[in-house]
Amino acid sequence: SCRLSQVPTMTQTTTTVTLTRQSGFQFLIDFGLDTPALLSDEPAPLGQGDGPAPNHLLLASVANCLSASLVFALGKFKQDPE
């Protein structure tokens, strides 16, 4: 398994994510907290495609971050994000 940690700041505690290889290119991602673990897997022919591929997780992370920033900015200007 592999453990990655984010260095804490004044307003945030340490964040840790642990990846444990299940088989082949499948990894179980444990976020700690009360969040369910997530299985990532490469599509065939490398993996079985039983979970999102790492590049899809990265794209979703960036899209979520940008969307949350937009919602925050709209809220600052009292705009409805819908």
Short mmCIF file of C-alpha atoms in Angstrom, two decimals:
data_model
loop_
_atom_site.label_atom_id
_atom_site.label_comp_id
_atom_site.label_asym_id
_atom_site.label_seq_id
_atom_site.Cartn_x
_atom_site.Cartn_y
_atom_site.Cartn_z
CA SER A 1 0.00 0.00 0.00
CA CYS A 2 0.97 3.62 -0.45
CA ARG A 3 0.10 6.44 1.94
CA LEU A 4 0.07 10.08 0.91
CA SER A 5 -0.39 12.95 3.36
CA GLN A 6 -0.99 16.65 2.92
CA VAL A 7 0.99 18.94 5.21
CA PRO A 8 -1.35 20.66 7.68
CA THR A 9 -1.90 24.42 7.56
CA MET A 10 -3.11 26.75 10.31
CA THR A 11 -6.75 26.06 9.43
CA GLN A 12 -6.56 22.45 8.28
CA THR A 13 -5.52 19.18 9.85
CA THR A 14 -3.45 16.53 8.11
CA THR A 15 -5.21 14.78 5.24
CA THR A 16 -4.19 11.21 4.46
CA VAL A 17 -5.16 8.96 1.56
CA THR A 18 -4.06 5.31 1.48
CA LEU A 19 -3.98 3.21 -1.70
CA THR A 20 -3.84 -0.57 -1.41
CA ARG A 21 -3.30 -2.72 -4.48
CA GLN A 22 -6.07 -5.29 -4.79
CA SER A 23 -4.94 -7.09 -7.95
CA GLY A 24 -3.54 -6.16 -11.33
CA PHE A 25 -4.17 -2.44 -11.77
CA GLN A 26 -6.96 -2.24 -9.17
CA PHE A 27 -6.35 -0.06 -6.13
CA LEU A 28 -8.58 0.49 -3.13
CA ILE A 29 -8.46 4.17 -2.17
CA ASP A 30 -9.09 4.83 1.53
CA PHE A 31 -9.74 8.46 2.41
CA GLY A 32 -9.92 7.76 6.12
CA LEU A 33 -12.73 9.86 7.59
CA ASP A 34 -16.23 8.43 7.30
CA THR A 35 -16.02 8.24 3.52
CA PRO A 36 -16.46 4.84 1.85
CA ALA A 37 -13.36 3.48 0.12
CA LEU A 38 -13.25 3.74 -3.67
CA LEU A 39 -11.94 1.13 -6.12
CA SER A 40 -9.98 2.48 -9.09
CA ASP A 41 -9.05 0.34 -12.05
CA GLU A 42 -7.61 0.74 -15.50
CA PRO A 43 -9.78 -0.20 -18.47
CA ALA A 44 -8.95 -3.29 -20.53
CA PRO A 45 -6.46 -4.46 -21.64
CA LEU A 46 -4.47 -3.34 -18.56
CA GLY A 47 -7.25 -3.74 -16.00
CA GLN A 48 -10.80 -4.97 -15.73
CA GLY A 49 -12.53 -1.56 -15.79
CA ASP A 50 -14.22 -2.30 -12.43
CA GLY A 51 -13.87 1.29 -11.23
CA PRO A 52 -12.98 4.74 -12.51
CA ALA A 53 -9.54 5.02 -14.10
CA PRO A 54 -7.01 7.30 -12.38
CA ASN A 55 -7.18 9.84 -15.22
CA HIS A 56 -10.97 10.04 -14.78
CA LEU A 57 -10.54 10.60 -11.05
CA LEU A 58 -8.05 13.40 -11.72
CA LEU A 59 -10.38 15.03 -14.26
CA ALA A 60 -13.31 14.77 -11.82
CA SER A 61 -11.17 16.32 -9.05
CA VAL A 62 -10.19 19.30 -11.18
CA ALA A 63 -13.77 19.78 -12.44
CA ASN A 64 -15.12 19.60 -8.88
CA CYS A 65 -12.56 22.12 -7.63
CA LEU A 66 -13.32 24.58 -10.44
CA SER A 67 -17.07 24.16 -9.99
CA ALA A 68 -16.86 24.70 -6.23
CA SER A 69 -14.77 27.83 -6.82
CA LEU A 70 -17.38 29.15 -9.26
CA VAL A 71 -20.23 28.46 -6.82
CA PHE A 72 -18.26 30.23 -4.07
CA ALA A 73 -17.58 33.26 -6.29
CA LEU A 74 -21.21 33.48 -7.40
CA GLY A 75 -22.31 33.33 -3.77
CA LYS A 76 -19.98 36.22 -2.87
CA PHE A 77 -21.78 38.32 -5.48
CA LYS A 78 -25.19 37.06 -4.32
CA GLN A 79 -25.81 35.24 -7.60
CA ASP A 80 -27.78 32.00 -7.78
CA PRO A 81 -25.50 29.25 -9.17
CA GLU A 82 -28.50 27.48 -10.71
#
